[in-house]
XYZ file of C-alpha atoms in Angstrom:
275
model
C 0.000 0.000 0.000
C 1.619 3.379 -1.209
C 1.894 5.789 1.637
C 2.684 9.345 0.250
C 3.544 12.162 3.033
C 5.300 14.511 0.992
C 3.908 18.248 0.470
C 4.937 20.864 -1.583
C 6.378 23.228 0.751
C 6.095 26.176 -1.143
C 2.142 26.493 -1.276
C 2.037 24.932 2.128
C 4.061 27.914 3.252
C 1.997 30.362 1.416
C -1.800 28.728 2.844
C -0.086 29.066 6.322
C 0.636 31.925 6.223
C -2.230 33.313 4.661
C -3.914 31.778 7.000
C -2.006 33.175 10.126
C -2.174 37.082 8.795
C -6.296 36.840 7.646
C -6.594 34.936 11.448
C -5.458 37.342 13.255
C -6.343 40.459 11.380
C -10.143 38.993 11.382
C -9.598 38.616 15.262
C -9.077 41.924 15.729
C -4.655 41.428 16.837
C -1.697 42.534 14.497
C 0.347 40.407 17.010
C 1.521 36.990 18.257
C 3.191 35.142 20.757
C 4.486 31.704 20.661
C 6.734 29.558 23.189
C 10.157 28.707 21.383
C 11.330 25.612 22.560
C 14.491 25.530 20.489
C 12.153 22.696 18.534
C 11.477 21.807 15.236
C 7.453 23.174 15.766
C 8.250 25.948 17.259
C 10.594 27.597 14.953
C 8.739 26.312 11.617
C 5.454 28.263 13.768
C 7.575 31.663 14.523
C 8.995 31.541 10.972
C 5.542 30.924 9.196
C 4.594 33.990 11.883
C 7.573 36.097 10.567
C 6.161 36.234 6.985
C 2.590 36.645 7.902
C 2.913 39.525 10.061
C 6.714 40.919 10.097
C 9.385 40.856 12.345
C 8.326 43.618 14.737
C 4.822 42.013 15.247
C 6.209 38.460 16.700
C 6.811 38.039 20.067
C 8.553 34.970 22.005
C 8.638 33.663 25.434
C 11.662 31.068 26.413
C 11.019 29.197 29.477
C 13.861 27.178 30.841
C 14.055 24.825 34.029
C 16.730 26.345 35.627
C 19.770 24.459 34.232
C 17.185 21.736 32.683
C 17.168 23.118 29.037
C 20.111 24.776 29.014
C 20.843 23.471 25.452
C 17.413 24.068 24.266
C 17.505 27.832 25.336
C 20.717 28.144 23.101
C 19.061 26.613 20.194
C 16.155 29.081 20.781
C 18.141 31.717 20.653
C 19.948 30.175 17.157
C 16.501 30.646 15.763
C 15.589 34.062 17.237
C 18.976 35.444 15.880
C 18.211 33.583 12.333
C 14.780 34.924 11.566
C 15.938 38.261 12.973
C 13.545 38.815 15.740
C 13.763 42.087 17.564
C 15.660 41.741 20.915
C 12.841 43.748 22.770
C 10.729 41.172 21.387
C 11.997 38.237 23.406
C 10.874 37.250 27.452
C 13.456 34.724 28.632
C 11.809 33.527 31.916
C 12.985 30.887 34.599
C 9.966 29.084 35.593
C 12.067 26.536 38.104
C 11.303 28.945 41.106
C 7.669 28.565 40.414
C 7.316 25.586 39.606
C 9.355 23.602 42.333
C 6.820 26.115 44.687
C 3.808 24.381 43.639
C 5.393 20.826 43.207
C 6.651 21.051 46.958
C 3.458 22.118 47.742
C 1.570 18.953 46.412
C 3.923 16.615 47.986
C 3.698 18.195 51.450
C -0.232 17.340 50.977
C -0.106 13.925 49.183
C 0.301 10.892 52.087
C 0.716 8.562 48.904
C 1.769 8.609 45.519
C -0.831 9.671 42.340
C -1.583 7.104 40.256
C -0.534 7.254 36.698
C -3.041 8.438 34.096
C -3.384 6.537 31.172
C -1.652 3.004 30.582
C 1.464 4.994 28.674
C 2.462 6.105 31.799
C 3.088 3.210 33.826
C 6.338 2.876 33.042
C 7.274 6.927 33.785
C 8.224 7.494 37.250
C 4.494 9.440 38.345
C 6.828 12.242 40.229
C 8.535 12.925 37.056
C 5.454 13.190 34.971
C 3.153 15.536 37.407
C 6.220 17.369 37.540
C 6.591 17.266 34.294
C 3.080 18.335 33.509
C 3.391 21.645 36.321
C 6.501 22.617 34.159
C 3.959 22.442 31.068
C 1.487 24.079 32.300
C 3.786 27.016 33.584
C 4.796 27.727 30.221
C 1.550 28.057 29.500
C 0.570 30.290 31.892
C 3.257 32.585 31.243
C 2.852 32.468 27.682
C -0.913 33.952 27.931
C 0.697 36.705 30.222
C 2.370 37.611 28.017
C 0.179 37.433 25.201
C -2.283 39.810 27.273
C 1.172 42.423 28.108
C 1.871 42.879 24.243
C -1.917 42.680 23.334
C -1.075 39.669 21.326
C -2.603 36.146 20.647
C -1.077 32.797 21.506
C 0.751 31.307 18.587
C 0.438 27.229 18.872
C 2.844 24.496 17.657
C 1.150 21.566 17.687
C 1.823 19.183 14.677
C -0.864 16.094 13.647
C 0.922 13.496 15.011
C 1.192 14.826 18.627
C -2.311 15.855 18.407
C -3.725 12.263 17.632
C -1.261 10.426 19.372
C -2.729 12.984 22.587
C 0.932 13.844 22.929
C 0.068 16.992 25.050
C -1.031 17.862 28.465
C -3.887 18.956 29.085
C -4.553 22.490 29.461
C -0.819 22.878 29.023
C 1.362 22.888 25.156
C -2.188 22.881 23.302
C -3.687 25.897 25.038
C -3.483 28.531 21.912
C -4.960 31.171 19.931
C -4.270 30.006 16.678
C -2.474 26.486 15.355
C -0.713 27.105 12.014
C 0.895 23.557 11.974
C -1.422 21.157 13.351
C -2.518 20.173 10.376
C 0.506 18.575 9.418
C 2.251 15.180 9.870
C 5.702 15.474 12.078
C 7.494 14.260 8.903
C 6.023 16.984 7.178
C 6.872 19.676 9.305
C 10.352 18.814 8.667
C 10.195 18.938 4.954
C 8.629 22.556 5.364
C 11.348 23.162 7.864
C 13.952 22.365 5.084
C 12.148 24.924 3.105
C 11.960 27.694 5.529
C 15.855 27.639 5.777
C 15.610 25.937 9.444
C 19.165 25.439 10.918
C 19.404 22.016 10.299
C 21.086 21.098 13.691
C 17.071 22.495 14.617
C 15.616 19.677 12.355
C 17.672 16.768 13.246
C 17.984 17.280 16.894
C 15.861 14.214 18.812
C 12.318 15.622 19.780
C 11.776 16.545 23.334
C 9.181 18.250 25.767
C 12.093 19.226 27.856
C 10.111 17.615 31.076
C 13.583 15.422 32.832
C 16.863 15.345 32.173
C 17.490 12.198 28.705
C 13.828 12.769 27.996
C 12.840 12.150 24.217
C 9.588 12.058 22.419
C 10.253 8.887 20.765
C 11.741 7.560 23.979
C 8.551 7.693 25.369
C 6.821 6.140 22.616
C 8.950 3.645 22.009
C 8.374 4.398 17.840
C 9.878 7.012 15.971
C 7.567 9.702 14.708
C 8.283 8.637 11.110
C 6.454 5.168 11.624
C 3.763 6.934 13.599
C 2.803 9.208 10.743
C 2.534 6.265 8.584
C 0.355 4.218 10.215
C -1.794 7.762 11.860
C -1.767 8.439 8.000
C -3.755 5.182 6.927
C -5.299 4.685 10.195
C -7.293 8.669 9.886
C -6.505 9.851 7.049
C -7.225 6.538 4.780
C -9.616 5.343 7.347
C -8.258 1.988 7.251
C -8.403 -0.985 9.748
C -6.250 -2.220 12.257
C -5.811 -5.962 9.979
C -5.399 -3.654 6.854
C -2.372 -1.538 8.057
C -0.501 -4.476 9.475
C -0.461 -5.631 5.206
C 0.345 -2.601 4.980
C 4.327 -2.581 5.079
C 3.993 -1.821 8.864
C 5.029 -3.859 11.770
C 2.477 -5.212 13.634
C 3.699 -4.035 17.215
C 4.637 -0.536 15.740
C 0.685 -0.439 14.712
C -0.295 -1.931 18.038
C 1.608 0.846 19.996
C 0.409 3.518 18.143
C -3.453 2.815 18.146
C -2.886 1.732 22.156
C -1.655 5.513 22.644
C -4.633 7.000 20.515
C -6.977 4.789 22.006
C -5.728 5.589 25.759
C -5.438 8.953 24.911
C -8.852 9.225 23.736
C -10.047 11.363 26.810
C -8.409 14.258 26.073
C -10.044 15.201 23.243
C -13.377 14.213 24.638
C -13.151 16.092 28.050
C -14.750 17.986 30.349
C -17.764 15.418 30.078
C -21.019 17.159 30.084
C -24.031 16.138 31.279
């Protein structure tokens, strides 16, 4: 079964980013904020951003751990200084202080452990994960501050494949104004990334959410993104069945692990439960 992922980046950059200037225009903004994680997402977002909107009208927030993302602030700052982003345009905030505030707090309350959510994270140690999850969410928080200071709105950078995988927390990296990538496949992303002129340490550095010190996306999932977007690709996009991908040129535990995750996952896109 053919499985063709490739785009042309060109008109995909153009759609974007006629989408991202008519967006916010319509909304009533001239300005955006998004997180830069030093990430493949975030910089193909802020780029797409740059040439919807200019320079002067794109705002970032880095948001280190303390030490934590040390790396991943420098490769921020790679892409700040390549797109040409306005100095006075950046917030570099340490959220450690914070956030090691409100995780102290919890554990001086809890008399026993949380119990994972989801089967995923049984194997993640739970302290690591709410943590994890509070540094998430602290971004987040911070970002919409600062969306509200520069009378700007939240730039996403959610791909497809997080987004159906539930790769986010809740409340947390998919809280946004607008999502210019979401749309796409991981693998895709990086072919418009190659287009945009991305530093290409940027687009082959290993995915991470920067939650613990080693962690990787694909760590985590235990399947690279480039198998996920096959089988999310025939799975939703095909709407094909379980017994057809597996003939599919896919291994048959690669398409196991990937429906498990969308399938415990689920929740996230159905909640808060109503009545």
């Amino acid at each position: 079964m053919f499985i063709d992922l490739s785009l042309n980046p060109a008109k995909t950059a153009v759609e974007i980013v006629r989408f991202i200037k008519n967006t916010v225009h319509n909304a009533g903004f001239s300005k955006v904020v998004v997180g830069l994680s030093g990430g493949i997402d975030s910089a193909v977002s802020a780029a797409l951003a740059l040439r919807a909107l200019g320079a002067s009208n794109v705002y970032v927030g880095l948001f280190p751990y303390g030490e934590l993302n040390k790396q991943a602030v420098e490769d921020a700052k790679l892409i700040i200084g390549q797109l040409g982003i306005p100095p006075s345009n950046v917030a570099l905030i340490d959220i450690k202080p914070l956030v090691d505030v409100i995780y102290s707090s919890s554990e001086a309350r809890s008399s026993r452990p949380a119990s994972p959510a989801g089967r995923q994270a049984r194997t993640i140690n739970i302290g690591s994960l709410r943590k994890g999850n509070i540094m998430v969410r602290m971004r987040m928080i911070q970002l919409f501050d600062l969306s509200k200071k520069f009378n700007a709105l939240v730039l996403g950078t959610e791909n497809k494949t997080e987004h159906l995988l539930g790769y986010f927390t809740r409340f947390g990296d998919e809280a946004s104004d607008i999502e210019p990538i979401r749309h796409l496949y991981k693998t895709q992303v990086k072919q418009l990334a190659q287009y945009l002129g991305i530093p290409e340490k940027i687009i082959k550095k290993a995915p991470t959410a920067g939650m613990w010190q080693g962690q990787t996306d694909e760590g985590e999932f235990s399947f690279t993104y480039e198998e996920a977007d096959r089988i999310l690709y025939l799975f939703v996009d095909k709407q094909k069945t379980e017994e057809e991908i597996m003939t599919a040129g896919v291994s048959r535990k690669g398409v196991k692990k990937v429906l498990d995750r969308i399938r415990a996952n689920e929740f996230k896109h159905e909640v808060p439960y109503v009545v």
